[in-house]
Short mmCIF file of C-alpha atoms in Angstrom, two decimals:
data_model
loop_
_atom_site.label_atom_id
_atom_site.label_comp_id
_atom_site.label_asym_id
_atom_site.label_seq_id
_atom_site.Cartn_x
_atom_site.Cartn_y
_atom_site.Cartn_z
CA UNK L 281 -37.74 -23.40 20.96
CA UNK L 282 -36.63 -19.79 20.93
CA UNK L 283 -33.52 -18.47 22.63
CA UNK L 284 -33.83 -16.75 25.98
CA UNK L 285 -32.47 -13.19 25.81
CA UNK L 286 -29.07 -12.83 27.43
CA UNK L 287 -28.84 -10.64 30.52
CA UNK L 288 -25.49 -8.91 30.76
CA UNK L 289 -25.75 -8.76 34.57
CA UNK L 290 -25.33 -12.53 34.77
CA UNK L 291 -21.78 -13.95 34.70
CA UNK L 292 -20.94 -15.97 31.62
CA UNK L 293 -21.30 -19.71 32.09
CA UNK L 294 -18.48 -22.06 31.11
CA UNK L 295 -19.49 -25.04 28.97
CA UNK L 296 -17.26 -28.10 28.76
CA UNK L 297 -18.02 -30.02 25.55
CA UNK L 298 -16.85 -33.63 25.75
CA UNK L 299 -16.09 -34.00 22.05
CA UNK L 300 -13.38 -33.52 19.46
CA UNK L 301 -13.82 -30.09 17.86
CA UNK L 302 -14.68 -29.96 14.17
CA UNK L 303 -11.59 -30.18 12.01
CA UNK L 304 -12.76 -27.68 9.39
CA UNK L 305 -12.39 -24.40 11.21
CA UNK L 306 -14.63 -23.26 14.05
CA UNK L 307 -16.62 -25.91 15.88
CA UNK L 308 -20.39 -25.58 15.37
CA UNK L 309 -21.21 -26.19 19.03
CA UNK L 310 -18.62 -23.69 20.23
CA UNK L 311 -19.87 -21.11 17.73
CA UNK L 312 -23.53 -21.54 18.75
CA UNK L 313 -22.65 -21.22 22.44
CA UNK L 314 -20.46 -18.14 21.94
CA UNK L 315 -23.25 -16.45 20.02
CA UNK L 316 -25.41 -16.83 23.13
CA UNK L 317 -22.72 -15.47 25.48
CA UNK L 318 -21.37 -18.76 26.86
CA UNK L 319 -17.69 -19.67 27.26
CA UNK L 320 -17.34 -23.08 25.56
CA UNK L 321 -14.35 -25.36 25.19
CA UNK L 322 -14.09 -28.77 23.50
CA UNK L 323 -11.93 -31.53 24.95
CA UNK L 324 -11.29 -34.67 22.83
CA UNK L 325 -12.45 -37.71 24.75
CA UNK L 326 -11.42 -40.65 22.59
CA UNK L 327 -8.69 -41.78 20.25
CA UNK L 328 -9.73 -43.63 17.12
CA UNK L 329 -7.97 -46.47 15.34
CA UNK L 330 -9.28 -47.83 12.05
CA UNK L 331 -9.57 -51.52 11.34
CA UNK L 332 -10.56 -53.85 8.49
CA UNK L 333 -9.94 -51.14 5.89
CA UNK L 334 -8.56 -53.80 3.53
CA UNK L 335 -11.89 -55.61 3.80
CA UNK L 336 -13.81 -52.37 3.28
CA UNK L 337 -11.66 -51.63 0.22
CA UNK L 338 -12.56 -55.01 -1.22
CA UNK L 339 -16.27 -54.39 -0.63
CA UNK L 340 -16.17 -50.89 -2.12
CA UNK L 341 -14.25 -52.06 -5.18
CA UNK L 342 -16.64 -54.93 -5.90
CA UNK L 343 -19.66 -52.67 -5.55
CA UNK L 344 -23.16 -53.07 -4.11
CA UNK L 345 -24.58 -55.15 -6.97
CA UNK L 346 -22.08 -57.99 -6.65
CA UNK L 347 -22.50 -58.02 -2.89
CA UNK L 348 -26.28 -57.81 -3.07
CA UNK L 349 -26.50 -54.67 -0.96
CA UNK L 350 -29.62 -52.53 -1.18
CA UNK L 351 -27.90 -49.76 0.77
CA UNK L 352 -25.42 -48.80 3.47
CA UNK L 353 -25.94 -47.84 7.12
CA UNK L 354 -23.49 -45.44 8.80
CA UNK L 355 -24.23 -44.14 12.27
CA UNK L 356 -21.07 -42.19 13.09
CA UNK L 357 -18.66 -39.71 11.56
CA UNK L 358 -15.80 -42.10 12.31
CA UNK L 359 -17.28 -44.73 10.01
CA UNK L 360 -17.67 -42.03 7.34
CA UNK L 361 -13.99 -41.24 7.70
CA UNK L 362 -13.16 -44.91 7.13
CA UNK L 363 -15.12 -44.87 3.86
CA UNK L 364 -13.44 -41.59 2.88
CA UNK L 365 -9.97 -42.96 3.61
CA UNK L 366 -10.51 -45.96 1.34
CA UNK L 367 -12.09 -43.83 -1.38
CA UNK L 368 -9.15 -41.41 -1.44
CA UNK L 369 -6.77 -44.35 -1.67
CA UNK L 370 -8.71 -45.74 -4.64
CA UNK L 371 -8.78 -42.33 -6.33
CA UNK L 372 -5.00 -42.08 -6.08
CA UNK L 373 -4.64 -45.53 -7.60
CA UNK L 374 -7.01 -44.91 -10.52
CA UNK L 375 -8.00 -41.23 -10.82
CA UNK L 376 -9.55 -41.66 -14.29
CA UNK L 377 -12.10 -44.31 -13.37
CA UNK L 378 -15.66 -43.42 -14.34
CA UNK L 379 -18.97 -44.32 -12.79
CA UNK L 380 -20.32 -47.62 -14.04
CA UNK L 381 -22.93 -50.17 -13.08
CA UNK L 382 -20.58 -52.62 -11.36
CA UNK L 383 -19.26 -50.50 -8.50
CA UNK L 384 -21.44 -47.42 -8.53
CA UNK L 385 -22.22 -46.62 -4.91
CA UNK L 386 -23.94 -43.42 -6.03
CA UNK L 387 -26.92 -45.56 -7.01
CA UNK L 388 -27.68 -46.97 -3.55
CA UNK L 389 -28.95 -45.08 -0.49
CA UNK L 390 -26.66 -44.36 2.45
CA UNK L 391 -28.69 -44.23 5.67
CA UNK L 392 -27.12 -42.05 8.37
CA UNK L 393 -27.85 -40.81 11.89
CA UNK L 394 -28.04 -37.03 12.20
CA UNK L 395 -26.95 -34.05 10.14
CA UNK L 396 -23.34 -34.14 11.34
CA UNK L 397 -22.79 -37.65 9.99
CA UNK L 398 -24.51 -36.70 6.74
CA UNK L 399 -22.18 -33.73 6.29
CA UNK L 400 -19.05 -35.83 6.75
CA UNK L 401 -20.33 -38.36 4.23
CA UNK L 402 -21.32 -35.68 1.71
CA UNK L 403 -17.83 -34.22 1.97
CA UNK L 404 -16.45 -37.32 0.23
CA UNK L 405 -18.22 -36.48 -3.01
CA UNK L 406 -17.33 -32.81 -2.66
CA UNK L 407 -13.68 -33.86 -2.36
CA UNK L 408 -13.42 -36.43 -5.18
CA UNK L 409 -16.30 -35.40 -7.45
CA UNK L 410 -18.43 -37.83 -9.50
CA UNK L 411 -16.60 -40.98 -8.58
CA UNK L 412 -18.16 -44.46 -8.45
CA UNK L 413 -17.11 -45.05 -4.84
CA UNK L 414 -18.42 -41.71 -3.51
CA UNK L 415 -21.88 -41.71 -1.83
CA UNK L 416 -24.50 -39.46 -3.38
CA UNK L 417 -27.91 -40.59 -2.12
CA UNK L 418 -27.78 -39.77 1.62
CA UNK L 419 -30.96 -40.39 3.61
CA UNK L 420 -32.14 -40.14 7.21
CA UNK L 421 -29.92 -37.40 8.62
CA UNK L 422 -32.14 -34.79 10.31
CA UNK L 423 -35.10 -37.19 10.33
CA UNK L 424 -33.07 -39.84 12.16
CA UNK L 425 -31.31 -38.44 15.20
CA UNK L 426 -30.90 -41.83 16.92
CA UNK L 427 -30.19 -45.38 15.77
CA UNK L 428 -33.73 -46.46 16.62
CA UNK L 429 -35.24 -43.60 14.61
CA UNK L 430 -32.95 -44.44 11.70
CA UNK L 431 -33.99 -48.10 11.77
CA UNK L 432 -37.66 -47.18 11.64
CA UNK L 433 -36.94 -44.65 8.89
CA UNK L 434 -35.25 -47.39 6.85
CA UNK L 435 -38.23 -49.71 7.19
CA UNK L 436 -40.49 -46.94 5.89
CA UNK L 437 -38.13 -45.77 3.18
CA UNK L 438 -36.70 -48.97 1.71
CA UNK L 439 -39.05 -50.40 -0.87
CA UNK L 440 -39.86 -54.06 -0.24
CA UNK L 441 -37.54 -53.95 2.76
CA UNK L 442 -38.16 -57.55 3.85
CA UNK L 443 -35.43 -59.77 2.47
CA UNK L 444 -33.08 -56.91 1.60
CA UNK L 445 -29.47 -56.79 2.82
CA UNK L 446 -27.70 -53.62 3.97
CA UNK L 447 -24.00 -53.07 4.64
CA UNK L 448 -23.65 -51.80 8.22
CA UNK L 449 -20.38 -50.09 9.19
CA UNK L 450 -19.76 -50.17 12.94
CA UNK L 451 -17.28 -49.38 15.65
CA UNK L 452 -16.31 -51.54 18.60
CA UNK L 453 -19.13 -50.27 20.83
CA UNK L 454 -22.61 -50.75 19.43
CA UNK L 455 -26.09 -50.97 20.86
CA UNK L 456 -28.36 -53.70 19.52
CA UNK L 457 -31.36 -51.40 18.99
CA UNK L 458 -30.90 -50.79 15.26
CA UNK L 459 -30.19 -54.44 14.33
CA UNK L 460 -33.15 -55.61 16.43
CA UNK L 461 -35.61 -53.19 14.82
CA UNK L 462 -34.43 -54.02 11.31
CA UNK L 463 -34.45 -57.74 12.01
CA UNK L 464 -38.06 -57.39 13.09
CA UNK L 465 -38.78 -55.84 9.68
CA UNK L 466 -37.03 -58.64 7.81
CA UNK L 467 -33.95 -56.61 6.84
CA UNK L 468 -30.62 -58.44 6.96
CA UNK L 469 -27.38 -56.70 7.95
CA UNK L 470 -23.86 -57.45 6.80
CA UNK L 471 -21.87 -55.81 9.61
CA UNK L 472 -18.26 -54.72 9.30
CA UNK L 473 -16.32 -53.08 12.12
CA UNK L 474 -14.19 -50.30 10.64
CA UNK L 475 -12.95 -48.50 13.75
CA UNK L 476 -12.33 -48.84 17.46
CA UNK L 477 -12.12 -46.17 20.14
CA UNK L 478 -10.34 -45.86 23.45
CA UNK L 479 -10.10 -43.14 26.03
CA UNK L 480 -7.78 -40.30 25.10
CA UNK L 481 -4.49 -40.44 26.96
CA UNK L 482 -4.39 -36.64 27.04
CA UNK L 483 -7.89 -36.12 28.49
CA UNK L 484 -6.81 -35.70 32.13
CA UNK L 485 -4.10 -33.20 31.17
CA UNK L 486 -6.41 -31.31 28.82
CA UNK L 487 -9.02 -31.07 31.56
CA UNK L 488 -6.48 -29.79 34.06
CA UNK L 489 -5.30 -27.12 31.61
CA UNK L 490 -8.89 -25.94 31.12
CA UNK L 491 -9.19 -25.31 34.85
CA UNK L 492 -5.80 -23.62 35.03
CA UNK L 493 -7.00 -21.16 32.39
CA UNK L 494 -10.09 -20.20 34.41
CA UNK L 495 -9.55 -18.29 37.69
CA UNK L 496 -10.83 -20.28 40.67
CA UNK L 497 -12.83 -17.26 41.83
CA UNK L 498 -14.57 -16.95 38.45
CA UNK L 499 -18.30 -16.48 39.22
CA UNK L 500 -19.58 -18.16 36.06
CA UNK L 501 -21.40 -21.46 36.50
CA UNK L 502 -20.28 -24.62 34.69
CA UNK L 503 -22.02 -26.98 32.30
CA UNK L 504 -20.68 -30.38 31.25
CA UNK L 505 -22.11 -31.73 28.00
CA UNK L 506 -21.93 -35.48 27.27
CA UNK L 507 -22.17 -36.67 23.67
CA UNK L 508 -21.95 -40.48 23.95
CA UNK L 509 -22.83 -43.08 26.61
CA UNK L 510 -19.71 -45.15 25.91
CA UNK L 511 -17.46 -42.19 26.69
CA UNK L 512 -19.15 -41.35 29.99
CA UNK L 513 -17.59 -44.32 31.80
CA UNK L 514 -14.12 -43.04 30.90
CA UNK L 515 -14.58 -39.33 31.54
CA UNK L 516 -16.77 -39.18 34.66
CA UNK L 517 -14.17 -40.33 37.24
CA UNK L 518 -11.76 -37.62 36.03
CA UNK L 519 -14.53 -35.04 35.91
CA UNK L 520 -15.37 -35.83 39.54
CA UNK L 521 -11.85 -34.77 40.52
CA UNK L 522 -12.73 -31.21 39.51
CA UNK L 523 -16.53 -30.99 39.62
CA UNK L 524 -19.21 -31.68 42.21
CA UNK L 525 -21.64 -33.67 40.06
CA UNK L 526 -25.11 -34.02 41.56
CA UNK L 527 -26.62 -37.43 42.18
CA UNK L 528 -29.71 -38.52 40.27
CA UNK L 529 -31.43 -38.80 43.65
CA UNK L 530 -30.90 -35.10 44.38
CA UNK L 531 -33.76 -32.78 43.49
CA UNK L 532 -33.05 -29.94 41.09
CA UNK L 533 -31.81 -26.90 42.96
CA UNK L 534 -29.44 -24.03 42.57
CA UNK L 535 -25.85 -25.28 42.58
CA UNK L 536 -23.36 -23.65 44.89
CA UNK L 537 -19.71 -24.23 45.82
CA UNK L 538 -19.23 -27.32 47.94
CA UNK L 539 -17.19 -27.83 51.08
CA UNK L 540 -14.69 -29.82 49.02
CA UNK L 541 -13.88 -26.77 46.93
CA UNK L 542 -14.98 -28.49 43.75
CA UNK L 543 -16.99 -26.51 41.25
CA UNK L 544 -20.66 -27.52 40.98
CA UNK L 545 -21.66 -28.35 37.43
CA UNK L 546 -24.91 -28.82 35.58
CA UNK L 547 -25.10 -31.73 33.18
CA UNK L 548 -26.50 -31.77 29.65
CA UNK L 549 -26.60 -34.57 27.09
CA UNK L 550 -26.98 -34.48 23.34
CA UNK L 551 -29.82 -37.00 23.38
CA UNK L 552 -32.01 -39.33 25.47
CA UNK L 553 -29.73 -42.37 25.18
CA UNK L 554 -26.84 -40.59 26.87
CA UNK L 555 -29.22 -39.08 29.42
CA UNK L 556 -30.61 -42.47 30.40
CA UNK L 557 -27.12 -43.95 30.68
CA UNK L 558 -25.91 -41.20 33.01
CA UNK L 559 -28.95 -41.54 35.27
CA UNK L 560 -29.28 -45.31 35.32
CA UNK L 561 -25.67 -46.48 35.08
CA UNK L 562 -23.69 -43.67 36.70
CA UNK L 563 -26.34 -42.26 39.05
CA UNK L 564 -25.91 -38.69 37.83
CA UNK L 565 -28.56 -35.99 37.75
CA UNK L 566 -29.12 -34.85 34.17
CA UNK L 567 -30.40 -31.28 34.02
CA UNK L 568 -30.90 -30.95 30.27
CA UNK L 569 -31.46 -33.39 27.41
CA UNK L 570 -31.24 -31.73 24.02
CA UNK L 571 -34.42 -32.44 22.03
CA UNK L 572 -32.36 -32.83 18.84
CA UNK L 573 -28.66 -33.56 18.21
CA UNK L 574 -28.01 -30.07 16.88
CA UNK L 575 -26.02 -27.13 18.31
CA UNK L 576 -28.99 -24.76 18.20
CA UNK L 577 -31.25 -27.21 20.04
CA UNK L 578 -28.65 -27.85 22.74
CA UNK L 579 -27.97 -24.16 23.34
CA UNK L 580 -31.68 -23.33 23.47
CA UNK L 581 -32.28 -26.09 26.03
CA UNK L 582 -29.41 -24.89 28.22
CA UNK L 583 -30.64 -21.30 27.93
CA UNK L 584 -34.16 -22.29 28.96
CA UNK L 585 -32.83 -24.15 32.00
CA UNK L 586 -30.55 -21.32 33.08
CA UNK L 587 -33.40 -18.83 32.78
CA UNK L 588 -35.49 -20.72 35.33
CA UNK L 589 -32.71 -22.03 37.62
CA UNK L 590 -30.57 -19.09 38.70
#
């Protein structure tokens, strides 16, 4: 999908990204939006606490062969950070250790959802070098933008998949789609929860400060971009305090200021799972669903919508 040319006569739209900005400099979503003349801002939605890292350390130290793992499944950047945290701790304890057959995780595939997760995982090896606990063989990524797609990718990719066991690192909120698909293909999972999330205590204040920084008479329209179904339950009530969010039952039409004084906002999601959750569980109208979980795809989809819905 190609970008729609920007028309300078149109006011810049504000885009609220419900995500923690990238920690390594400029955020990719903010950068992509700015390049197309949008005014983006990221607001962290959740706080993360890590759990069972002692158990993960034990698993990593013993290695995949002893545990009988044919690979590892990681579906979020937070789980990657858990693996990285343990790896860095092990490096500090024994920086001279060399790759060997007993605990060489470089020899098994790591199956991940999306490019962003793959990048976080690859950063471990870039940080510590050729180390037996650092992943090297990363698969799925761009070809597996959702858990269901990753599960089907694994069944195609893993030789003699039936009867194999994979280590599956999870958080506290997980859909059963991936385990169900793999179970149907005869793949066993050894699941380990390595993190938990809760709503950010600063979200309401951060949201208020965003509005204070934008003049109330600013003519630019607003977009709200959701990145995860589990976070929508937490954020939507607070978003409703500032935005007029259209109901799923309302036909698409040009948004305009409401009698309540709240700003009308268009809604976009990073994928179909979040879109379905917003429509079916929260009754919200979703204007745009990004065809792929990538900044360029999201911006192109928003551009296309804006071009035909002035």
